[in-house]
Amino acid sequence: MSLDSVSENTLDLGNLSYLTEVDDNLCCPICHSPLIDPVHTKCRHTFCSNCITEALETSKTCPVDRKPLKLEDVSAAPIMIANLVNDLVVLCPNSELGCPMTCARHLLGGHLREDCSFVAVKCSGCDGTTLRKNVGSECLHQLVECTFCFASCRKLDMENHEAECPQIIAVCSHCSGEFTRSNIKAHEATCDEAIILCDSSDVGCPWKGARKELSEHTRVCAFTLLRPVLHAHANRLATLELENKALRKKIDILLPPRPPTEVPTPSFDEHTIQLLTEQEHLRSDLERLTASLGEMEIQQGMLLMNESLRMKEEVAGLRAAIGGIRMQIHWLMNTRHQSVEQRPVGGASSSSGPQNSPAQGGNLSGGGALPNIRRMTEPPNDRVKL
Amino acid sequence: MDQSTESANASSGPGKSTTTLNGGQSVSKRLQTELMQLMMSTTPGISAFPTDGNLQHWTGTINGPEGTPYESLTFKLTLEFPSNYPMAPPTVLFTTPMFHPNVDMSGRICLDILKDKWSAVYNVQSILLSLQSLLGEPNNKSPLNGQAAELWDKDPKEYKRLLMLRHKEAED
């Protein structure tokens, strides 16, 4: 950084913060910020001088209306426009450092050059730079000696150094004794007032108190008394745990498919899954059975129908046969009646008749003509044969 | 007048390094202003915000304009601003898979104002609005996606189907 840039070139008008909101018409259409060094084109559009110059390097047209434009066609904007933007009130660029100044934009250069306390200027005592507010006092760049550690550092950096100087006196929070910062840790490890835990806190003693009271406590501490026993137990527990672990490993090797820790939950799951698959099986079985039942019903129906058809046919055949027989009987009866009427009944040959009559008598209607039947058996037979 | 000569000296003295430095500052300054304007105006159907706090890399969204096949669809895009923005246009890409005559399969956009017709007065808002209207009024004379250009007039149904198919990739 050259001296010039430090003292002079702190004003970047493009990065100013404006106190009030700026009318859009006072903003450059290219950088969207309030116009700086406004110029206008022959097509009467206004830009920042730098913005339009840069824009014309890439395209020889007006950015707003795309009309051909050359740098020569650009001239300073009317003074009124320049005044409007120059009178806009801005914050000092050093406001973050603490400068409360607000002023019209065109006065800012003067403020920074002459007044602003937060501008870096040449140091009065040496070749360095310093903020203007410090110029009146002694040079902050001279080396000073730290009163604690005797290291030398710039006065400017003293504050930072003091925050971390190892020799600076710190106060112990327990005994209020004063120690250098580098020793305070060591002191706290031995400080009589420091709050510490009982030596047997590892085996469960809840005691907490100043270090100087520790010996008194140790005398009555039950945990300290039992310490050897407890330690022995702890050791034993540890060895047992180790052994247990080793044994578990062995079991794991011997029973590879069943990790002992994971048995309970999966077994339940397995069971459920088994039940579910069982149910699924049963369901499919049921479906299969219903289907075959239906099939069988149909089959049975078909069979039944076939059978009944056959029976019907048979019945019809039988009925026809019976009809035929009945006709024959009628005919025979008729002929018989006729012959009986022609020849009166004689009782001579009726000796064998009564024996045969019960068998045939039920079938025949002729109640009173038992002997005739016996006789008529032969003639019909002859006729049928004929 | 003193100020201007000083600043001229300053910029001519250290040379290029300061101009690029100032350039970088002016880019972020301008992008900050744009972001403010965009947040304040809340134009319906478009939005944009810097990605991961990087002011030179924005993510934008466009809602498809009503009465076009893009209606009720939302498209994401990225805007990458060069260090000489707004003298040069940002690189704009659709990140949502897009089916459009002027957008290729990797999301590159053929739009004159993003190329040779760029002007320093354009901003994020005007880019997004131009892209939104491009969705409804494609330039079918110089298509990047010939199929889309052909179907635009011939078969709007098929166009819509392919568009939805492509847009669905975004959700998968």
mmCIF file with all atom_site columns, N, CA, C and O in Angstrom, chain A residues 9 12 14-16 29-30 32-33 51 54-55 58 63-64 66 106 113, chain B residues 3 6 10 25 29-30 33-34 37 86-87 113 117 119-123:
data_model
loop_
_atom_site.group_PDB
_atom_site.id
_atom_site.type_symbol
_atom_site.label_atom_id
_atom_site.label_alt_id
_atom_site.label_comp_id
_atom_site.label_asym_id
_atom_site.label_entity_id
_atom_site.label_seq_id
_atom_site.pdbx_PDB_ins_code
_atom_site.Cartn_x
_atom_site.Cartn_y
_atom_site.Cartn_z
_atom_site.occupancy
_atom_site.B_iso_or_equiv
_atom_site.pdbx_formal_charge
_atom_site.auth_seq_id
_atom_site.auth_comp_id
_atom_site.auth_asym_id
_atom_site.auth_atom_id
_atom_site.pdbx_PDB_model_num
ATOM 1   N N  . ASN A 1 9   ? -7.018  7.985   -1.475  1.00 0.00 ? 9   ASN A N  1
ATOM 2   C CA . ASN A 1 9   ? -7.944  7.225   -2.314  1.00 0.00 ? 9   ASN A CA 1
ATOM 3   C C  . ASN A 1 9   ? -8.921  6.392   -1.515  1.00 0.00 ? 9   ASN A C  1
ATOM 4   O O  . ASN A 1 9   ? -9.197  5.250   -1.847  1.00 0.00 ? 9   ASN A O  1
ATOM 5   N N  . ASP A 1 12  ? -14.641 5.938   -2.537  1.00 0.00 ? 12  ASP A N  1
ATOM 6   C CA . ASP A 1 12  ? -15.198 5.209   -3.682  1.00 0.00 ? 12  ASP A CA 1
ATOM 7   C C  . ASP A 1 12  ? -16.685 5.530   -3.716  1.00 0.00 ? 12  ASP A C  1
ATOM 8   O O  . ASP A 1 12  ? -17.474 4.997   -2.930  1.00 0.00 ? 12  ASP A O  1
ATOM 9   N N  . GLY A 1 14  ? -18.982 4.746   -5.565  1.00 0.00 ? 14  GLY A N  1
ATOM 10  C CA . GLY A 1 14  ? -19.902 3.657   -5.903  1.00 0.00 ? 14  GLY A CA 1
ATOM 11  C C  . GLY A 1 14  ? -20.354 2.865   -4.700  1.00 0.00 ? 14  GLY A C  1
ATOM 12  O O  . GLY A 1 14  ? -21.367 2.169   -4.749  1.00 0.00 ? 14  GLY A O  1
ATOM 13  N N  . ASN A 1 15  ? -19.603 2.944   -3.603  1.00 0.00 ? 15  ASN A N  1
ATOM 14  C CA . ASN A 1 15  ? -19.924 2.092   -2.458  1.00 0.00 ? 15  ASN A CA 1
ATOM 15  C C  . ASN A 1 15  ? -20.501 2.847   -1.281  1.00 0.00 ? 15  ASN A C  1
ATOM 16  O O  . ASN A 1 15  ? -20.459 2.377   -0.159  1.00 0.00 ? 15  ASN A O  1
ATOM 17  N N  . LEU A 1 16  ? -21.035 4.025   -1.538  1.00 0.00 ? 16  LEU A N  1
ATOM 18  C CA . LEU A 1 16  ? -21.545 4.834   -0.431  1.00 0.00 ? 16  LEU A CA 1
ATOM 19  C C  . LEU A 1 16  ? -22.911 4.342   0.019   1.00 0.00 ? 16  LEU A C  1
ATOM 20  O O  . LEU A 1 16  ? -23.667 3.744   -0.751  1.00 0.00 ? 16  LEU A O  1
ATOM 21  N N  . PRO A 1 29  ? -28.964 3.310   -15.075 1.00 0.00 ? 29  PRO A N  1
ATOM 22  C CA . PRO A 1 29  ? -29.599 2.046   -15.453 1.00 0.00 ? 29  PRO A CA 1
ATOM 23  C C  . PRO A 1 29  ? -28.596 0.888   -15.528 1.00 0.00 ? 29  PRO A C  1
ATOM 24  O O  . PRO A 1 29  ? -28.994 -0.264  -15.542 1.00 0.00 ? 29  PRO A O  1
ATOM 25  N N  . ILE A 1 30  ? -27.311 1.196   -15.585 1.00 0.00 ? 30  ILE A N  1
ATOM 26  C CA . ILE A 1 30  ? -26.334 0.113   -15.673 1.00 0.00 ? 30  ILE A CA 1
ATOM 27  C C  . ILE A 1 30  ? -25.942 -0.390  -14.286 1.00 0.00 ? 30  ILE A C  1
ATOM 28  O O  . ILE A 1 30  ? -26.034 -1.572  -13.999 1.00 0.00 ? 30  ILE A O  1
ATOM 29  N N  . HIS A 1 32  ? -27.337 0.628   -11.380 1.00 0.00 ? 32  HIS A N  1
ATOM 30  C CA . HIS A 1 32  ? -28.474 0.686   -10.460 1.00 0.00 ? 32  HIS A CA 1
ATOM 31  C C  . HIS A 1 32  ? -28.172 1.487   -9.202  1.00 0.00 ? 32  HIS A C  1
ATOM 32  O O  . HIS A 1 32  ? -28.868 1.342   -8.209  1.00 0.00 ? 32  HIS A O  1
ATOM 33  N N  . SER A 1 33  ? -27.115 2.272   -9.212  1.00 0.00 ? 33  SER A N  1
ATOM 34  C CA . SER A 1 33  ? -26.794 3.122   -8.065  1.00 0.00 ? 33  SER A CA 1
ATOM 35  C C  . SER A 1 33  ? -26.977 4.578   -8.475  1.00 0.00 ? 33  SER A C  1
ATOM 36  O O  . SER A 1 33  ? -27.026 4.886   -9.667  1.00 0.00 ? 33  SER A O  1
ATOM 37  N N  . CYS A 1 51  ? -19.749 3.957   -16.264 1.00 0.00 ? 51  CYS A N  1
ATOM 38  C CA . CYS A 1 51  ? -20.594 2.837   -16.708 1.00 0.00 ? 51  CYS A CA 1
ATOM 39  C C  . CYS A 1 51  ? -20.742 2.831   -18.225 1.00 0.00 ? 51  CYS A C  1
ATOM 40  O O  . CYS A 1 51  ? -20.552 1.795   -18.866 1.00 0.00 ? 51  CYS A O  1
ATOM 41  N N  . GLU A 1 54  ? -17.532 1.939   -20.101 1.00 0.00 ? 54  GLU A N  1
ATOM 42  C CA . GLU A 1 54  ? -17.266 0.501   -20.054 1.00 0.00 ? 54  GLU A CA 1
ATOM 43  C C  . GLU A 1 54  ? -18.221 -0.262  -20.959 1.00 0.00 ? 54  GLU A C  1
ATOM 44  O O  . GLU A 1 54  ? -17.833 -1.191  -21.675 1.00 0.00 ? 54  GLU A O  1
ATOM 45  N N  . ALA A 1 55  ? -19.507 0.168   -20.960 1.00 0.00 ? 55  ALA A N  1
ATOM 46  C CA . ALA A 1 55  ? -20.505 -0.528  -21.769 1.00 0.00 ? 55  ALA A CA 1
ATOM 47  C C  . ALA A 1 55  ? -20.188 -0.385  -23.263 1.00 0.00 ? 55  ALA A C  1
ATOM 48  O O  . ALA A 1 55  ? -20.385 -1.327  -24.044 1.00 0.00 ? 55  ALA A O  1
ATOM 49  N N  . THR A 1 58  ? -17.853 -2.923  -24.964 1.00 0.00 ? 58  THR A N  1
ATOM 50  C CA . THR A 1 58  ? -18.344 -4.234  -25.399 1.00 0.00 ? 58  THR A CA 1
ATOM 51  C C  . THR A 1 58  ? -19.365 -4.124  -26.520 1.00 0.00 ? 58  THR A C  1
ATOM 52  O O  . THR A 1 58  ? -19.467 -5.019  -27.346 1.00 0.00 ? 58  THR A O  1
ATOM 53  N N  . PRO A 1 63  ? -27.222 1.157   -24.338 1.00 0.00 ? 63  PRO A N  1
ATOM 54  C CA . PRO A 1 63  ? -27.756 0.008   -23.602 1.00 0.00 ? 63  PRO A CA 1
ATOM 55  C C  . PRO A 1 63  ? -29.263 0.045   -23.456 1.00 0.00 ? 63  PRO A C  1
ATOM 56  O O  . PRO A 1 63  ? -29.893 -0.995  -23.300 1.00 0.00 ? 63  PRO A O  1
ATOM 57  N N  . VAL A 1 64  ? -29.857 1.234   -23.507 1.00 0.00 ? 64  VAL A N  1
ATOM 58  C CA . VAL A 1 64  ? -31.307 1.300   -23.267 1.00 0.00 ? 64  VAL A CA 1
ATOM 59  C C  . VAL A 1 64  ? -32.092 1.054   -24.552 1.00 0.00 ? 64  VAL A C  1
ATOM 60  O O  . VAL A 1 64  ? -32.987 0.210   -24.582 1.00 0.00 ? 64  VAL A O  1
ATOM 61  N N  . ARG A 1 66  ? -30.607 0.525   -27.808 1.00 0.00 ? 66  ARG A N  1
ATOM 62  C CA . ARG A 1 66  ? -29.822 -0.205  -28.819 1.00 0.00 ? 66  ARG A CA 1
ATOM 63  C C  . ARG A 1 66  ? -29.515 0.633   -30.066 1.00 0.00 ? 66  ARG A C  1
ATOM 64  O O  . ARG A 1 66  ? -29.136 0.081   -31.086 1.00 0.00 ? 66  ARG A O  1
ATOM 65  N N  . HIS A 1 106 ? -21.158 15.552  -2.424  1.00 0.00 ? 106 HIS A N  1
ATOM 66  C CA . HIS A 1 106 ? -20.006 16.262  -2.990  1.00 0.00 ? 106 HIS A CA 1
ATOM 67  C C  . HIS A 1 106 ? -19.108 16.866  -1.921  1.00 0.00 ? 106 HIS A C  1
ATOM 68  O O  . HIS A 1 106 ? -18.012 17.309  -2.206  1.00 0.00 ? 106 HIS A O  1
ATOM 69  N N  . ARG A 1 113 ? -10.762 14.359  3.477   1.00 0.00 ? 113 ARG A N  1
ATOM 70  C CA . ARG A 1 113 ? -9.439  14.945  3.328   1.00 0.00 ? 113 ARG A CA 1
ATOM 71  C C  . ARG A 1 113 ? -9.039  15.740  4.579   1.00 0.00 ? 113 ARG A C  1
ATOM 72  O O  . ARG A 1 113 ? -7.904  15.702  5.013   1.00 0.00 ? 113 ARG A O  1
ATOM 73  N N  . GLN B 2 3   ? -11.963 15.776  -7.237  1.00 0.00 ? 3   GLN B N  1
ATOM 74  C CA . GLN B 2 3   ? -12.185 14.352  -6.960  1.00 0.00 ? 3   GLN B CA 1
ATOM 75  C C  . GLN B 2 3   ? -12.000 13.497  -8.202  1.00 0.00 ? 3   GLN B C  1
ATOM 76  O O  . GLN B 2 3   ? -11.332 12.472  -8.176  1.00 0.00 ? 3   GLN B O  1
ATOM 77  N N  . GLU B 2 6   ? -8.495  13.040  -9.225  1.00 0.00 ? 6   GLU B N  1
ATOM 78  C CA . GLU B 2 6   ? -7.813  12.135  -8.296  1.00 0.00 ? 6   GLU B CA 1
ATOM 79  C C  . GLU B 2 6   ? -8.129  10.684  -8.604  1.00 0.00 ? 6   GLU B C  1
ATOM 80  O O  . GLU B 2 6   ? -7.249  9.844   -8.686  1.00 0.00 ? 6   GLU B O  1
ATOM 81  N N  . ALA B 2 10  ? -5.734  7.706   -9.659  1.00 0.00 ? 10  ALA B N  1
ATOM 82  C CA . ALA B 2 10  ? -5.640  6.483   -8.873  1.00 0.00 ? 10  ALA B CA 1
ATOM 83  C C  . ALA B 2 10  ? -5.824  5.264   -9.764  1.00 0.00 ? 10  ALA B C  1
ATOM 84  O O  . ALA B 2 10  ? -5.083  4.296   -9.657  1.00 0.00 ? 10  ALA B O  1
ATOM 85  N N  . GLN B 2 25  ? -16.009 -5.388  -7.055  1.00 0.00 ? 25  GLN B N  1
ATOM 86  C CA . GLN B 2 25  ? -16.854 -4.713  -6.076  1.00 0.00 ? 25  GLN B CA 1
ATOM 87  C C  . GLN B 2 25  ? -18.154 -4.242  -6.706  1.00 0.00 ? 25  GLN B C  1
ATOM 88  O O  . GLN B 2 25  ? -19.217 -4.399  -6.129  1.00 0.00 ? 25  GLN B O  1
ATOM 89  N N  . LYS B 2 29  ? -21.893 -5.131  -5.748  1.00 0.00 ? 29  LYS B N  1
ATOM 90  C CA . LYS B 2 29  ? -22.751 -4.002  -5.367  1.00 0.00 ? 29  LYS B CA 1
ATOM 91  C C  . LYS B 2 29  ? -24.039 -4.015  -6.201  1.00 0.00 ? 29  LYS B C  1
ATOM 92  O O  . LYS B 2 29  ? -25.142 -3.889  -5.679  1.00 0.00 ? 29  LYS B O  1
ATOM 93  N N  . ARG B 2 30  ? -23.841 -4.177  -7.504  1.00 0.00 ? 30  ARG B N  1
ATOM 94  C CA . ARG B 2 30  ? -25.003 -4.160  -8.384  1.00 0.00 ? 30  ARG B CA 1
ATOM 95  C C  . ARG B 2 30  ? -25.917 -5.353  -8.096  1.00 0.00 ? 30  ARG B C  1
ATOM 96  O O  . ARG B 2 30  ? -27.140 -5.229  -8.078  1.00 0.00 ? 30  ARG B O  1
ATOM 97  N N  . THR B 2 33  ? -27.934 -4.729  -5.088  1.00 0.00 ? 33  THR B N  1
ATOM 98  C CA . THR B 2 33  ? -29.051 -3.824  -5.388  1.00 0.00 ? 33  THR B CA 1
ATOM 99  C C  . THR B 2 33  ? -30.173 -4.586  -6.082  1.00 0.00 ? 33  THR B C  1
ATOM 100 O O  . THR B 2 33  ? -31.355 -4.427  -5.761  1.00 0.00 ? 33  THR B O  1
ATOM 101 N N  . GLU B 2 34  ? -29.776 -5.432  -7.033  1.00 0.00 ? 34  GLU B N  1
ATOM 102 C CA . GLU B 2 34  ? -30.796 -6.199  -7.769  1.00 0.00 ? 34  GLU B CA 1
ATOM 103 C C  . GLU B 2 34  ? -31.570 -7.111  -6.840  1.00 0.00 ? 34  GLU B C  1
ATOM 104 O O  . GLU B 2 34  ? -32.791 -7.235  -6.940  1.00 0.00 ? 34  GLU B O  1
ATOM 105 N N  . GLN B 2 37  ? -34.001 -5.118  -4.944  1.00 0.00 ? 37  GLN B N  1
ATOM 106 C CA . GLN B 2 37  ? -35.140 -4.736  -5.777  1.00 0.00 ? 37  GLN B CA 1
ATOM 107 C C  . GLN B 2 37  ? -36.072 -5.925  -6.014  1.00 0.00 ? 37  GLN B C  1
ATOM 108 O O  . GLN B 2 37  ? -37.293 -5.809  -5.947  1.00 0.00 ? 37  GLN B O  1
ATOM 109 N N  . PRO B 2 86  ? -22.532 -5.894  -15.255 1.00 0.00 ? 86  PRO B N  1
ATOM 110 C CA . PRO B 2 86  ? -23.534 -6.187  -16.285 1.00 0.00 ? 86  PRO B CA 1
ATOM 111 C C  . PRO B 2 86  ? -23.071 -5.882  -17.719 1.00 0.00 ? 86  PRO B C  1
ATOM 112 O O  . PRO B 2 86  ? -23.916 -5.786  -18.589 1.00 0.00 ? 86  PRO B O  1
ATOM 113 N N  . MET B 2 87  ? -21.756 -5.722  -17.919 1.00 0.00 ? 87  MET B N  1
ATOM 114 C CA . MET B 2 87  ? -21.301 -5.478  -19.282 1.00 0.00 ? 87  MET B CA 1
ATOM 115 C C  . MET B 2 87  ? -21.470 -6.744  -20.133 1.00 0.00 ? 87  MET B C  1
ATOM 116 O O  . MET B 2 87  ? -21.689 -6.673  -21.335 1.00 0.00 ? 87  MET B O  1
ATOM 117 N N  . ILE B 2 113 ? -31.153 -11.977 -26.224 1.00 0.00 ? 113 ILE B N  1
ATOM 118 C CA . ILE B 2 113 ? -30.731 -10.999 -25.210 1.00 0.00 ? 113 ILE B CA 1
ATOM 119 C C  . ILE B 2 113 ? -29.724 -11.605 -24.230 1.00 0.00 ? 113 ILE B C  1
ATOM 120 O O  . ILE B 2 113 ? -29.096 -10.888 -23.460 1.00 0.00 ? 113 ILE B O  1
ATOM 121 N N  . LYS B 2 117 ? -27.550 -9.683  -28.180 1.00 0.00 ? 117 LYS B N  1
ATOM 122 C CA . LYS B 2 117 ? -28.446 -8.553  -27.914 1.00 0.00 ? 117 LYS B CA 1
ATOM 123 C C  . LYS B 2 117 ? -28.461 -8.155  -26.446 1.00 0.00 ? 117 LYS B C  1
ATOM 124 O O  . LYS B 2 117 ? -29.364 -7.449  -25.994 1.00 0.00 ? 117 LYS B O  1
ATOM 125 N N  . SER B 2 119 ? -27.752 -6.200  -23.135 1.00 0.00 ? 119 SER B N  1
ATOM 126 C CA . SER B 2 119 ? -27.489 -4.796  -22.832 1.00 0.00 ? 119 SER B CA 1
ATOM 127 C C  . SER B 2 119 ? -27.265 -4.659  -21.336 1.00 0.00 ? 119 SER B C  1
ATOM 128 O O  . SER B 2 119 ? -27.854 -5.409  -20.538 1.00 0.00 ? 119 SER B O  1
ATOM 129 N N  . ALA B 2 120 ? -26.419 -3.721  -20.987 1.00 0.00 ? 120 ALA B N  1
ATOM 130 C CA . ALA B 2 120 ? -26.056 -3.555  -19.572 1.00 0.00 ? 120 ALA B CA 1
ATOM 131 C C  . ALA B 2 120 ? -27.237 -3.145  -18.700 1.00 0.00 ? 120 ALA B C  1
ATOM 132 O O  . ALA B 2 120 ? -27.160 -3.216  -17.483 1.00 0.00 ? 120 ALA B O  1
ATOM 133 N N  . VAL B 2 121 ? -28.330 -2.707  -19.331 1.00 0.00 ? 121 VAL B N  1
ATOM 134 C CA . VAL B 2 121 ? -29.464 -2.283  -18.505 1.00 0.00 ? 121 VAL B CA 1
ATOM 135 C C  . VAL B 2 121 ? -30.381 -3.450  -18.144 1.00 0.00 ? 121 VAL B C  1
ATOM 136 O O  . VAL B 2 121 ? -31.285 -3.299  -17.333 1.00 0.00 ? 121 VAL B O  1
ATOM 137 N N  . TYR B 2 122 ? -30.140 -4.608  -18.715 1.00 0.00 ? 122 TYR B N  1
ATOM 138 C CA . TYR B 2 122 ? -30.938 -5.778  -18.311 1.00 0.00 ? 122 TYR B CA 1
ATOM 139 C C  . TYR B 2 122 ? -30.524 -6.203  -16.912 1.00 0.00 ? 122 TYR B C  1
ATOM 140 O O  . TYR B 2 122 ? -29.398 -5.961  -16.484 1.00 0.00 ? 122 TYR B O  1
ATOM 141 N N  . ASN B 2 123 ? -31.444 -6.855  -16.251 1.00 0.00 ? 123 ASN B N  1
ATOM 142 C CA . ASN B 2 123 ? -31.123 -7.372  -14.924 1.00 0.00 ? 123 ASN B CA 1
ATOM 143 C C  . ASN B 2 123 ? -31.804 -8.719  -14.740 1.00 0.00 ? 123 ASN B C  1
ATOM 144 O O  . ASN B 2 123 ? -32.456 -9.235  -15.658 1.00 0.00 ? 123 ASN B O  1
#
